[in-house]
Structures are given as structure tokens and as C-alpha cells.
Amino acid sequence: MSEESSKPTNRSLFDWLGFRRDMDWNVAKPLGRAFGSILAIAIPLLFFGSIIAAAFVLWGTIRDIGSGASSGPNLGAGAMIAALLGAPFIIWGTYLRQRAVEFQKEGLLTDRINKAVEMLGADKTWLQYTMDEAGNPVQVERTVPNIEVRIGGLLSLERIAQDSVRYDEGRDHVRVMEILCAYVRENAPASEARNFPLIDWEPLSDDATQEQRDSQEKWRLVRFGRPYECNAEQWALSLPKPRQDISIALRVIGRRNNGQKITETQWTEAIILDEENYKTKPFERPKKINKRITSRTEIIELQSKISQWKKSKITSFIFKIDLRNTNLQGADLSELDFESAIFLMSRLEGANLIGTNLKYCMLNFTHLDGARLQKADLQGADLFGARLEAARMEEANLQCSNLNNAYIDGADLRSTDLTGADLAGASLEWSLISKSKLQGANFRNARMEGATLYDSVLDFSNLEETRLRRSSLFKASMKHCYLHNTRIEYSDMKLTDTEGLSFKGLDLREVNISQQQLVQCFGDISVLLPAHLKRPKYWPGWNLPPFVDDGFKYQWQMWRTDPANYTPPPKPDNNPET
């Protein structure tokens, strides 16, 4: 963030000549303290020296007059003495006048805020004729918000926030943002949102009958159908847009300049108590990983950096945009900046979030069905329990995001980056996840029936107890993935890169997999293979325990370390073969 971004854009003659209108008192602080110490010593010495000098001059003048040696008083000496004696009082008067100007400026800014806030509550009334129960015309007074006046108030608050950052170190910027957030929460509550008319998509049980599966398939074709024709998306696009004043308030919040954002990162509780703590450095944000992951350690390091950064923001009381429990259905928030904002339990169905910065946002239990999130940045965002049915998320950045128990059925996740994301318990049935980065993602107990993972990278992912029935893994990369009790029947693994892949408790009899792929994998006797495939010789011939120190994961790691020299452990006497 450049320093120039927080300066006023209008230039004057003084700017052209190279003079600064706003002095930067943070430069060379030690020199300022040294100069202040010198003044603290010099001023009293000069004052008392002038008194002593005045006494000597007065005594000399009286003596000369008494002796007749002088024709009159020494006017030059008297003027100098008067100036020295009057200097402290002149300085004190100047200081008082400066303080009066500052108080006047603060009062003027307060008046501007008060007038703008009054405009936010503006209403207008008109008379309307209607019929009563008897069919007689009656006159009724209607009151509605005065949108034009309210928009003027919102734009005035935006100017006040910008001026506060430019000329007053941002003292009122955060207060203005709090006013705008409160305005949106009060005038667009989530309770006024419309609900999706269809019932929630219910996944099939593992022991479903063929009749139930056929019925589910028919219902799927109706609900998810072709891309961009899902019921949820069509419904979301038909939702009414927010009121014009709400839209303006959202854009004012989302288009804050760099100077305003820096002010927010410095806004801590310490500001109220200690002015010295007002100027602090912004937190360093973890960078996005763009390269191909080659080890699990890289995933862990990125997750750790993002986790530490999020915790540091929470514990330091940094100001956050708070739009929780709001109705923003159909809102246009494209290309805006809402980093670290709170959207807890908000309604954003059908919202335009293309290219929006939503890094580290709290989106827990937020409804985003049918929303457009193409190229949105959601790195480290918390989407626990969020609803994203039929959402369009192509090329979105979801690195290390939390999608636990999220509903993402029928969504478009093509070319999306989910590196290190946590999707435990999430539902992604019939979603398009082609050419996406899913490296190191946690899909434990996720439901992904019918998902298309064509040409996606799932290296180092956890697919324990994941439901992948009828999914397409064609040309996908599954290097070093962990599959334990994963349901993968009727899936297509043709041309899938299975280097270092592990199988535990899987039924592969109805999976399209070749012998060449199988010999790159690790498994044990718990894996059921098609009749035409041979079990690799290095696979242990017994059921390795999964949750002990020297169990399945340990043997899998030993094999990956040195496949050529790996020897499977012998079956213990007390472990029955299954």
C-alpha cells in the first residue's frame, strides 16, 4: 500500500513547489524529542535571564539619571526586555488559539456527521386515494423512505470518512463505517429475505434400493439438470435487487481506498488510551501458493500462516466491517473489497460477487445459493455450514478456507483453487470441479456422488469415508491421497495418476482402473479388486489396523519412502484375516 494513496488527490501551488500541507510528525521522532528537551531547558533560562537583564538595565538607568550621566532611559534595552518578557505569553496565546481552531474543526466535523445521519432517516409522504370496505373513496397518507435524500447522506458520509483519513488521521473514519454497517443491518435485515421454495437435497443412504436410486436420478435431472439451468440458480436470478440506498451503502463500504483500509488495520482499543499506539504497521498477509505442491509440508505451512494471521486480527481488536444477519439477495458487490468482513448468517442468494475480495471473511451459515463468485478471493474464509447450491465459482481462490458441512451441490467449481481447504462433511453432489486444484484438501466424510473431477489435482488430499460413487476422476491426479472406507463404486479412474495412492477398505470391483495404475498404489487385504486385476505382491496379505502407530499409515509411508526395498509386515497370530 503506497503512502500516496492516502493523500489528497487535489493539488495546489504549494504541492507543485514541493511544500507539504500535512506535516508528517512521525519522521525522525528521536530528533523531535531532542529538540523538545533543548527548548524545555532554553526557554526557562532565557526567561529568567531576561528578568535579571531587566533588573541590571533598570538599575543602570536609575543610576545614570541620578548622576546626570544619561539624557534619558535606554529605549532599545527596554524594548528587548519587553520582548523577552512577553514572549512566553505570546507563545501561550498562540497555543490557545491553535487549540481553539482544532476544537472548532472537530465541532464542524461532528456537525457534518450529525447532518448526514439525519438525512439517513429521511422519509416522504403523499396522499393516495383508495376504497374502503363500503366501496367509498377515502384518502390515505403513505410514508416511504426518501431514497434521494438518504443517498445524499450516504455520499456525504463517504466524503467525511475520506477527509478524516486525509486531514485527521482517520479518527472518524471507523465511526462512519460503523454507521453505514448499522444502516444496512437495520434497513435490510435477513428476516425479510425470500426462501428457496424447494426442500433441501437429500443424499441417498448407502443401502438404498435400485428403485430409490432411479427416483433420485430423475429428481437430480430436474433439480440440477444442465449447467446454468439449476433450479436454485434460476430462482436466485429472479430475486429482487436491494433498495437503491442499500446498494449505495454497500458500494461506499466496499470501495474504501488504501488509506482508509490502513486506518482500519491500526484501529485497536489502545488508540483510545494511548495516542502513541495509533501508528502501527499493517499485518503481513500470507501469499497465495500458485505452484504445484510437492509435499504435505507445504500445505501445513500455508495453513499455519493463515491460521496465525487470522488469530492475530481477532486478538488485536482490529475493526471489521459487520454485515451479519443482512438481506443482500441479488446485490451487486462485484470487484469490491470486503476483506475480513462479517457476513454471519446473511442472505446473499443470487448476489454478484465476481472478483470480490472476501479474504478471511466470516461467512458461517451464509446463504449463497446461485451466487456468482467467479474469480472471487476467499482465501482463509470461514464458510462453515454455508449454502452454495448451484453457485458459480469458476477460478475462485478458496485456499485454506473452511467449508465444513457446507452445501455445495450442483455448484460450478471449474478451475477453482481449494488447496489446503477443509471440506469435511461437505456436500458436493453433482458439482463440476474440473481442472481445479484440490491439493491437500480434507474431504473426510464429504459427499461427492456424481461429481466431475476431470483433470483436477487432488495430490495429498484426505478422502477418508468420502462418498465418490459415480464420480468422474478421468485424468485427475491423486498422488499420495489417502482413501479409507471411501465409496467409489461405478467411478471412472481412467488415466488417473495414482502414484503413491493408498486404498483401505475399498470396493474397486465396479471401478474403471487398470493394472498399471494399481501397481502404483498401496493397500491390503481389505481392498476388493475386479476379477481381471492382480493384487500387487508388496501389499500386506492381512488387514492392517488403521489407527495404531505401526498400522496402515505407517506401512504406507514406509512403502512411499523406498518402494523397491519395502517388505510387507507378516500377519500376527492374533489378527484374523478378513
Coordinates of C-alpha atoms in Angstrom, one line a residue, residues 2-511:
S2 CA 1.6 3.2 -1.1
E3 CA 1.7 6.4 1.0
E4 CA 0.4 8.4 -1.9
S5 CA -2.9 6.5 -1.8
S6 CA -3.9 8.1 1.5
K7 CA -3.0 11.7 0.4
P8 CA -5.5 14.2 -1.0
T9 CA -5.8 14.0 -4.8
N10 CA -6.4 17.7 -5.3
R11 CA -3.1 19.6 -5.8
S12 CA -2.2 23.2 -5.3
L13 CA 0.7 25.7 -5.8
F14 CA 2.3 24.5 -2.6
D15 CA 2.3 20.9 -3.8
W16 CA 3.9 22.0 -7.1
L17 CA 6.6 23.9 -5.2
G18 CA 7.3 20.8 -3.1
F19 CA 5.9 22.0 0.2
R20 CA 3.8 19.6 2.3
R21 CA 0.4 20.8 3.6
D22 CA 0.1 18.0 6.1
M23 CA 3.3 17.6 8.1
D24 CA 4.4 14.1 8.9
W25 CA 5.4 14.3 12.5
N26 CA 6.3 10.6 12.6
V27 CA 9.6 11.3 10.7
A28 CA 12.8 11.5 12.9
K29 CA 11.0 11.1 16.2
P30 CA 14.3 11.0 18.2
L31 CA 15.3 14.3 16.7
G32 CA 12.0 15.8 17.7
R33 CA 12.4 14.6 21.3
A34 CA 15.9 16.1 21.4
F35 CA 14.7 19.4 20.1
G36 CA 11.9 19.4 22.7
S37 CA 14.4 18.8 25.5
I38 CA 16.6 21.7 24.4
L39 CA 13.6 24.0 24.3
A40 CA 12.4 22.9 27.7
I41 CA 15.8 23.9 29.1
A42 CA 16.4 27.0 26.9
I43 CA 13.1 28.8 27.4
P44 CA 13.2 29.0 31.3
L45 CA 16.9 30.1 31.1
L46 CA 16.0 32.8 28.6
F47 CA 13.0 34.0 30.7
F48 CA 14.9 34.2 34.0
G49 CA 17.9 35.7 32.1
S50 CA 15.7 38.4 30.7
I51 CA 14.4 39.2 34.2
I52 CA 18.0 39.5 35.5
A53 CA 19.0 41.6 32.5
A54 CA 15.9 43.9 33.1
A55 CA 17.0 44.4 36.7
F56 CA 20.5 45.4 35.6
V57 CA 19.3 47.7 32.9
L58 CA 16.7 49.3 35.2
W59 CA 19.3 49.8 37.9
G60 CA 21.8 51.3 35.4
T61 CA 19.2 53.7 34.0
I62 CA 18.2 54.9 37.5
R63 CA 21.8 55.3 38.5
D64 CA 22.6 57.3 35.3
I65 CA 19.6 59.6 35.8
G66 CA 20.5 60.2 39.4
S67 CA 24.1 61.1 38.5
G68 CA 23.1 63.1 35.4
A69 CA 25.2 61.0 33.1
S70 CA 22.3 60.0 30.8
S71 CA 19.9 62.1 28.9
G72 CA 17.1 59.6 29.2
P73 CA 16.1 55.9 29.5
N74 CA 17.7 53.2 27.2
L75 CA 14.8 52.6 24.9
G76 CA 16.5 49.8 22.9
A77 CA 17.3 47.8 26.0
G78 CA 13.8 48.4 27.3
A79 CA 12.2 47.1 24.1
M80 CA 14.4 44.0 24.1
I81 CA 13.4 43.3 27.8
A82 CA 9.8 43.8 27.0
A83 CA 10.0 41.3 24.0
L84 CA 11.8 38.7 26.1
L85 CA 9.3 39.0 29.0
G86 CA 6.3 39.0 26.6
A87 CA 7.5 36.0 24.5
P88 CA 6.1 33.2 26.8
F89 CA 2.7 34.9 26.9
I90 CA 2.7 35.3 23.1
I91 CA 3.5 31.6 22.7
W92 CA 0.9 30.6 25.2
G93 CA -1.7 32.7 23.4
T94 CA -0.8 31.2 20.1
Y95 CA -1.1 27.7 21.6
L96 CA -4.6 28.5 23.0
R97 CA -5.7 29.9 19.6
Q98 CA -4.5 26.7 17.8
R99 CA -6.4 24.6 20.3
A100 CA -9.5 26.7 19.7
V101 CA -9.1 26.1 15.9
E102 CA -8.8 22.3 16.5
F103 CA -11.9 22.3 18.7
Q104 CA -13.7 24.3 16.0
K105 CA -12.6 21.8 13.3
E106 CA -13.8 18.8 15.4
G107 CA -17.1 20.5 16.1
L108 CA -17.5 21.2 12.4
L109 CA -16.8 17.6 11.5
T110 CA -19.3 16.5 14.2
D111 CA -21.9 18.7 12.7
R112 CA -21.3 17.3 9.3
I113 CA -21.7 13.7 10.6
N114 CA -24.9 14.7 12.5
K115 CA -26.5 16.3 9.4
A116 CA -25.6 13.3 7.3
V117 CA -27.1 10.9 9.8
E118 CA -30.3 12.9 9.9
M119 CA -30.5 12.6 6.1
L120 CA -30.3 8.7 6.5
G121 CA -33.7 8.8 8.3
A122 CA -35.5 11.0 5.8
D123 CA -39.0 9.9 4.8
K124 CA -41.6 11.4 2.4
T125 CA -45.4 11.2 2.5
W126 CA -48.1 11.6 -0.1
L127 CA -51.8 11.2 -0.2
Q128 CA -53.3 8.3 -2.0
Y129 CA -57.0 7.5 -2.8
T130 CA -58.3 4.0 -2.2
M131 CA -61.6 2.3 -1.5
D132 CA -62.9 1.4 2.0
E133 CA -65.0 -1.7 2.8
A134 CA -68.1 0.0 1.7
G135 CA -66.6 0.9 -1.7
N136 CA -66.3 4.6 -0.9
P137 CA -63.2 6.5 -1.9
V138 CA -61.0 7.5 1.0
Q139 CA -57.8 9.4 1.3
V140 CA -54.8 7.6 2.9
E141 CA -51.4 9.0 3.8
R142 CA -48.4 6.9 2.8
T143 CA -44.9 7.2 4.2
V144 CA -41.9 5.7 2.5
P145 CA -38.1 6.3 2.7
N146 CA -36.9 9.3 0.8
I147 CA -34.3 7.5 -1.2
E148 CA -32.8 10.5 -2.9
V149 CA -32.1 12.3 0.4
R150 CA -30.8 9.2 2.0
I151 CA -28.4 8.6 -0.9
G152 CA -27.1 12.1 -0.4
G153 CA -26.5 11.4 3.3
L154 CA -24.6 8.2 2.4
L155 CA -22.4 10.0 -0.1
S156 CA -21.7 12.8 2.5
L157 CA -20.6 10.2 5.0
E158 CA -18.3 8.7 2.4
R159 CA -16.7 12.1 1.9
I160 CA -16.4 12.6 5.7
A161 CA -14.6 9.3 6.1
Q162 CA -12.2 10.1 3.3
D163 CA -11.5 13.6 4.7
S164 CA -11.0 12.2 8.2
V165 CA -8.2 9.9 6.8
R166 CA -6.6 12.7 4.8
Y167 CA -6.6 15.5 7.4
D168 CA -7.4 14.0 10.8
E169 CA -5.5 10.7 11.0
G170 CA -8.8 8.8 10.4
R171 CA -10.3 9.5 13.8
D172 CA -13.8 9.5 12.4
H173 CA -13.4 7.0 9.6
V174 CA -14.2 3.9 11.6
R175 CA -17.2 5.6 13.3
V176 CA -18.6 6.4 9.8
M177 CA -18.1 2.8 8.7
E178 CA -20.0 1.6 11.8
I179 CA -22.9 4.0 10.9
L180 CA -23.0 2.6 7.4
C181 CA -23.0 -1.0 8.6
A182 CA -25.7 -0.3 11.1
Y183 CA -27.8 1.4 8.4
V184 CA -27.6 -1.7 6.2
R185 CA -28.3 -4.1 9.1
E186 CA -31.4 -2.1 10.1
N187 CA -32.8 -1.4 6.7
A188 CA -32.1 -4.8 5.1
P189 CA -32.5 -7.5 7.8
A190 CA -32.1 -11.2 6.9
S191 CA -35.7 -11.8 8.2
E192 CA -37.0 -10.1 5.0
A193 CA -35.2 -12.5 2.7
R194 CA -37.1 -14.9 0.5
N195 CA -36.6 -18.6 1.0
F196 CA -35.9 -21.2 -1.7
P197 CA -39.2 -23.0 -2.4
L198 CA -37.7 -26.5 -2.8
I199 CA -36.7 -28.8 0.0
D200 CA -33.1 -29.5 0.8
W201 CA -31.3 -32.0 -1.4
E202 CA -31.3 -35.3 0.4
P203 CA -28.4 -37.7 -0.3
L204 CA -29.1 -41.4 -0.7
S205 CA -28.2 -43.8 2.0
D206 CA -25.6 -46.4 1.4
D207 CA -28.1 -49.3 1.4
A208 CA -30.6 -47.6 -1.0
T209 CA -32.6 -49.8 -3.3
Q210 CA -32.4 -49.6 -7.0
E211 CA -35.9 -48.1 -7.1
Q212 CA -34.7 -45.3 -4.8
R213 CA -31.6 -44.7 -6.9
D214 CA -33.7 -44.4 -10.1
S215 CA -36.1 -41.9 -8.3
Q216 CA -33.1 -39.9 -7.1
E217 CA -31.6 -39.8 -10.6
K218 CA -34.9 -38.4 -12.0
W219 CA -35.1 -35.8 -9.3
R220 CA -31.4 -34.9 -9.9
L221 CA -32.1 -34.2 -13.6
V222 CA -34.9 -31.9 -12.6
R223 CA -33.1 -30.0 -9.9
F224 CA -29.6 -29.8 -11.3
G225 CA -30.2 -30.5 -15.0
R226 CA -27.8 -28.9 -17.3
P227 CA -25.2 -26.3 -16.3
Y228 CA -26.6 -22.9 -15.7
E229 CA -30.2 -24.3 -15.6
C230 CA -30.2 -25.4 -12.0
N231 CA -33.4 -24.7 -10.1
A232 CA -31.5 -22.7 -7.4
E233 CA -29.7 -20.6 -9.9
Q234 CA -32.8 -19.7 -11.9
W235 CA -34.6 -18.9 -8.7
A236 CA -31.8 -16.7 -7.3
L237 CA -31.6 -14.7 -10.6
S238 CA -35.3 -13.9 -10.3
L239 CA -34.9 -12.3 -6.8
P240 CA -35.5 -8.6 -6.4
K241 CA -32.4 -6.3 -6.1
P242 CA -31.7 -4.4 -2.8
R243 CA -33.2 -0.9 -2.4
Q244 CA -31.1 1.7 -4.1
D245 CA -29.9 3.3 -0.9
I246 CA -28.7 -0.1 0.4
S247 CA -26.8 -0.7 -2.8
I248 CA -25.1 2.7 -2.5
A249 CA -24.2 2.0 1.2
L250 CA -22.6 -1.3 0.2
R251 CA -20.6 0.2 -2.6
V252 CA -19.4 3.0 -0.3
I253 CA -18.2 0.4 2.2
G254 CA -16.6 -1.8 -0.5
R255 CA -14.7 0.9 -2.4
R256 CA -12.7 2.2 0.5
N257 CA -9.3 3.5 -0.5
N258 CA -5.9 2.2 0.8
G259 CA -5.7 5.0 3.3
Q260 CA -9.0 4.0 4.8
K261 CA -8.0 0.3 5.0
I262 CA -4.7 1.1 6.7
T263 CA -6.6 3.1 9.3
E264 CA -8.9 0.1 10.0
T265 CA -5.9 -2.2 10.5
Q266 CA -4.5 0.3 13.0
W267 CA -7.8 0.7 14.9
T268 CA -7.2 -1.1 18.2
E269 CA -8.5 -0.5 21.7
A270 CA -5.1 1.1 22.5
I271 CA -6.0 4.1 20.4
I272 CA -8.5 5.4 22.9
L273 CA -6.0 5.1 25.8
D274 CA -2.6 5.8 24.2
E275 CA -2.1 8.0 21.1
E276 CA 1.4 6.6 20.6
N277 CA 0.0 3.3 19.6
Y278 CA -2.1 4.8 16.9
K279 CA 0.5 4.4 14.2
T280 CA 1.3 0.7 13.7
K281 CA 2.3 -1.4 10.8
P282 CA -0.4 -3.4 8.9
F283 CA -0.3 -7.2 9.3
E284 CA 1.5 -9.1 6.7
R285 CA -0.9 -11.3 4.7
P286 CA 0.0 -14.8 3.7
K287 CA 0.6 -15.1 0.0
K288 CA -1.3 -17.4 -2.3
I289 CA 0.5 -20.6 -3.5
N290 CA 0.5 -20.7 -7.3
K291 CA 2.9 -23.6 -7.9
R292 CA 2.3 -27.3 -7.9
I293 CA 2.5 -28.8 -4.4
T294 CA 5.3 -31.4 -4.0
S295 CA 4.9 -32.3 -0.3
R296 CA 2.4 -32.3 2.5
T297 CA 4.7 -29.9 4.5
E298 CA 4.0 -27.0 2.1
I299 CA 0.2 -27.4 2.8
I300 CA 0.8 -27.4 6.5
E301 CA 3.0 -24.3 6.4
L302 CA 0.4 -22.3 4.4
Q303 CA -2.4 -23.4 6.8
S304 CA -0.3 -22.4 9.8
K305 CA 0.4 -19.0 8.4
I306 CA -3.2 -18.2 7.6
S307 CA -4.4 -19.5 11.0
Q308 CA -1.9 -17.4 12.8
W309 CA -2.7 -14.3 10.8
K310 CA -6.5 -14.7 11.4
K311 CA -5.9 -15.2 15.2
S312 CA -3.7 -12.1 15.3
K313 CA -6.5 -10.0 13.8
I314 CA -9.1 -11.4 16.3
T315 CA -6.9 -10.8 19.4
S316 CA -5.9 -7.2 18.4
F317 CA -9.5 -5.8 18.2
I318 CA -9.0 -4.6 14.6
F319 CA -12.1 -3.1 13.2
K320 CA -14.1 -5.3 10.8
I321 CA -17.0 -4.5 8.5
D322 CA -20.0 -6.0 10.2
L323 CA -22.9 -7.0 7.9
R324 CA -24.2 -10.0 9.8
N325 CA -27.8 -11.1 9.5
T326 CA -28.5 -8.9 6.5
N327 CA -30.6 -9.5 3.4
L328 CA -28.3 -8.9 0.4
Q329 CA -30.1 -11.1 -2.1
G330 CA -29.3 -10.1 -5.7
A331 CA -26.8 -7.4 -4.5
D332 CA -24.0 -6.3 -6.9
L333 CA -20.8 -6.4 -4.9
S334 CA -18.5 -7.2 -7.8
E335 CA -14.9 -6.0 -7.7
L336 CA -15.4 -4.6 -4.2
D337 CA -13.2 -5.1 -1.1
F338 CA -14.8 -6.8 2.0
E339 CA -11.7 -8.4 3.3
S340 CA -12.2 -9.8 6.9
A341 CA -15.8 -8.6 6.9
I342 CA -18.5 -10.4 8.9
F343 CA -21.4 -11.8 6.9
L344 CA -22.5 -14.3 9.5
M345 CA -26.0 -15.8 8.7
S346 CA -26.5 -13.3 5.9
R347 CA -28.6 -13.9 2.7
L348 CA -26.6 -13.5 -0.5
E349 CA -28.5 -15.7 -2.9
G350 CA -28.1 -14.5 -6.4
A351 CA -25.5 -11.9 -5.4
N352 CA -22.9 -10.7 -7.9
L353 CA -19.6 -11.3 -6.2
I354 CA -17.4 -11.6 -9.3
G355 CA -13.8 -10.6 -8.5
T356 CA -14.8 -9.6 -4.9
N357 CA -12.2 -9.6 -2.2
L358 CA -13.6 -11.9 0.6
K359 CA -10.4 -13.0 2.2
Y360 CA -10.7 -14.2 5.8
C361 CA -14.4 -13.3 5.8
M362 CA -16.8 -14.8 8.3
L363 CA -19.5 -16.4 6.1
N364 CA -20.7 -19.1 8.6
F365 CA -24.2 -20.3 7.7
T366 CA -24.5 -17.7 5.0
H367 CA -26.8 -18.5 2.0
L368 CA -25.0 -18.1 -1.3
D369 CA -27.2 -20.3 -3.5
G370 CA -27.0 -19.3 -7.1
A371 CA -24.4 -16.6 -6.3
R372 CA -21.8 -15.6 -8.9
L373 CA -18.3 -15.9 -7.3
Q374 CA -16.2 -16.2 -10.4
K375 CA -12.6 -15.1 -9.7
A376 CA -13.6 -14.1 -6.1
D377 CA -10.8 -14.3 -3.5
L378 CA -12.0 -16.3 -0.5
Q379 CA -8.6 -17.4 0.9
G380 CA -8.9 -18.3 4.5
A381 CA -12.6 -17.5 4.6
D382 CA -14.9 -19.3 7.1
L383 CA -17.8 -20.9 5.3
F384 CA -18.8 -23.4 7.9
G385 CA -22.4 -24.6 7.2
A386 CA -22.8 -22.2 4.3
R387 CA -25.2 -22.9 1.4
L388 CA -23.7 -22.7 -2.1
E389 CA -26.1 -24.8 -4.1
A390 CA -25.7 -24.0 -7.9
A391 CA -23.2 -21.3 -7.1
R392 CA -20.8 -20.3 -9.9
M393 CA -17.3 -20.2 -8.5
E394 CA -15.1 -20.6 -11.6
E395 CA -11.4 -19.6 -11.0
A396 CA -12.2 -18.6 -7.4
N397 CA -9.5 -18.7 -4.8
L398 CA -10.5 -20.8 -1.8
Q399 CA -7.1 -21.8 -0.4
C400 CA -7.2 -22.9 3.2
S401 CA -10.9 -21.9 3.5
N402 CA -13.2 -23.6 6.0
L403 CA -16.1 -25.4 4.2
N404 CA -17.0 -27.8 6.9
N405 CA -20.6 -29.1 6.5
A406 CA -21.2 -26.7 3.6
Y407 CA -23.8 -27.4 1.0
I408 CA -22.2 -27.0 -2.5
D409 CA -24.4 -29.4 -4.5
G410 CA -24.6 -28.7 -8.2
A411 CA -22.1 -25.9 -8.0
D412 CA -19.6 -24.9 -10.7
L413 CA -16.1 -25.1 -9.3
R414 CA -14.1 -25.4 -12.5
S415 CA -10.5 -24.1 -12.3
T416 CA -11.1 -23.3 -8.6
D417 CA -8.2 -23.3 -6.1
L418 CA -9.1 -25.3 -3.0
T419 CA -5.6 -26.1 -1.9
G420 CA -5.5 -26.9 1.8
A421 CA -9.2 -26.3 2.2
D422 CA -11.2 -28.1 4.8
L423 CA -14.4 -29.7 3.3
A424 CA -15.0 -32.3 6.0
G425 CA -18.7 -33.3 6.0
A426 CA -19.4 -31.0 3.0
S427 CA -21.9 -32.0 0.3
L428 CA -20.7 -31.5 -3.3
E429 CA -23.0 -33.9 -5.2
W430 CA -23.1 -33.4 -8.9
S431 CA -20.8 -30.5 -8.8
L432 CA -18.4 -29.5 -11.6
I433 CA -14.9 -29.5 -10.2
S434 CA -12.9 -29.9 -13.4
K435 CA -9.3 -28.6 -13.8
S436 CA -9.3 -27.5 -10.1
K437 CA -6.5 -27.5 -7.5
L438 CA -7.6 -29.6 -4.5
Q439 CA -4.1 -30.3 -3.2
G440 CA -4.0 -31.2 0.5
A441 CA -7.7 -30.7 0.9
N442 CA -9.7 -32.5 3.6
F443 CA -12.7 -34.3 2.1
R444 CA -13.3 -36.6 5.2
N445 CA -16.9 -37.8 5.2
A446 CA -17.8 -35.5 2.3
R447 CA -20.5 -36.4 -0.2
M448 CA -19.3 -36.1 -3.8
E449 CA -21.6 -38.5 -5.6
G450 CA -21.7 -37.8 -9.3
A451 CA -19.1 -35.0 -9.1
T452 CA -16.9 -34.3 -12.1
L453 CA -13.2 -34.1 -11.1
Y454 CA -11.8 -34.2 -14.7
D455 CA -8.2 -33.2 -14.9
S456 CA -8.2 -31.9 -11.3
V457 CA -5.2 -32.1 -8.9
L458 CA -6.0 -33.9 -5.6
D459 CA -2.5 -34.7 -4.5
F460 CA -2.0 -35.3 -0.7
S461 CA -5.8 -35.0 -0.1
N462 CA -7.7 -36.9 2.6
L463 CA -10.6 -38.8 1.1
E464 CA -11.4 -40.9 4.2
E465 CA -15.0 -42.1 4.2
T466 CA -15.8 -39.8 1.3
R467 CA -18.7 -40.7 -1.0
L468 CA -17.5 -40.7 -4.6
R469 CA -20.0 -43.0 -6.2
R470 CA -20.5 -42.4 -10.0
S471 CA -17.9 -39.6 -10.0
S472 CA -15.5 -38.9 -12.8
L473 CA -11.8 -38.9 -12.0
F474 CA -10.7 -39.0 -15.6
K475 CA -7.2 -37.7 -16.0
A476 CA -7.2 -36.5 -12.4
S477 CA -4.0 -36.5 -10.3
M478 CA -4.4 -38.4 -7.0
K479 CA -0.8 -38.7 -5.9
H480 CA -0.4 -39.7 -2.3
C481 CA -4.1 -39.4 -1.5
Y482 CA -5.5 -41.3 1.5
L483 CA -8.7 -43.4 0.7
H484 CA -10.1 -45.2 3.7
N485 CA -13.6 -46.7 3.6
T486 CA -14.2 -44.5 0.6
R487 CA -17.3 -45.3 -1.5
I488 CA -16.0 -45.1 -5.1
E489 CA -18.2 -47.6 -6.9
Y490 CA -19.0 -47.0 -10.6
S491 CA -16.5 -44.2 -10.8
D492 CA -14.2 -43.6 -13.7
M493 CA -10.5 -43.5 -12.9
K494 CA -9.2 -43.9 -16.4
L495 CA -5.9 -42.2 -16.9
T496 CA -5.9 -41.1 -13.3
D497 CA -2.4 -40.5 -11.8
T498 CA -2.4 -42.9 -8.8
E499 CA 1.3 -42.6 -7.8
G500 CA 1.6 -43.2 -4.0
L501 CA -2.2 -43.6 -3.6
S502 CA -3.5 -45.7 -0.7
F503 CA -6.5 -47.9 -0.6
K504 CA -8.0 -49.1 2.7
G505 CA -11.4 -50.8 3.0
L506 CA -12.4 -50.0 -0.6
D507 CA -14.6 -51.9 -3.1
L508 CA -13.0 -51.4 -6.6
R509 CA -14.9 -54.2 -8.4
E510 CA -17.0 -51.6 -10.3
V511 CA -14.3 -49.0 -10.8

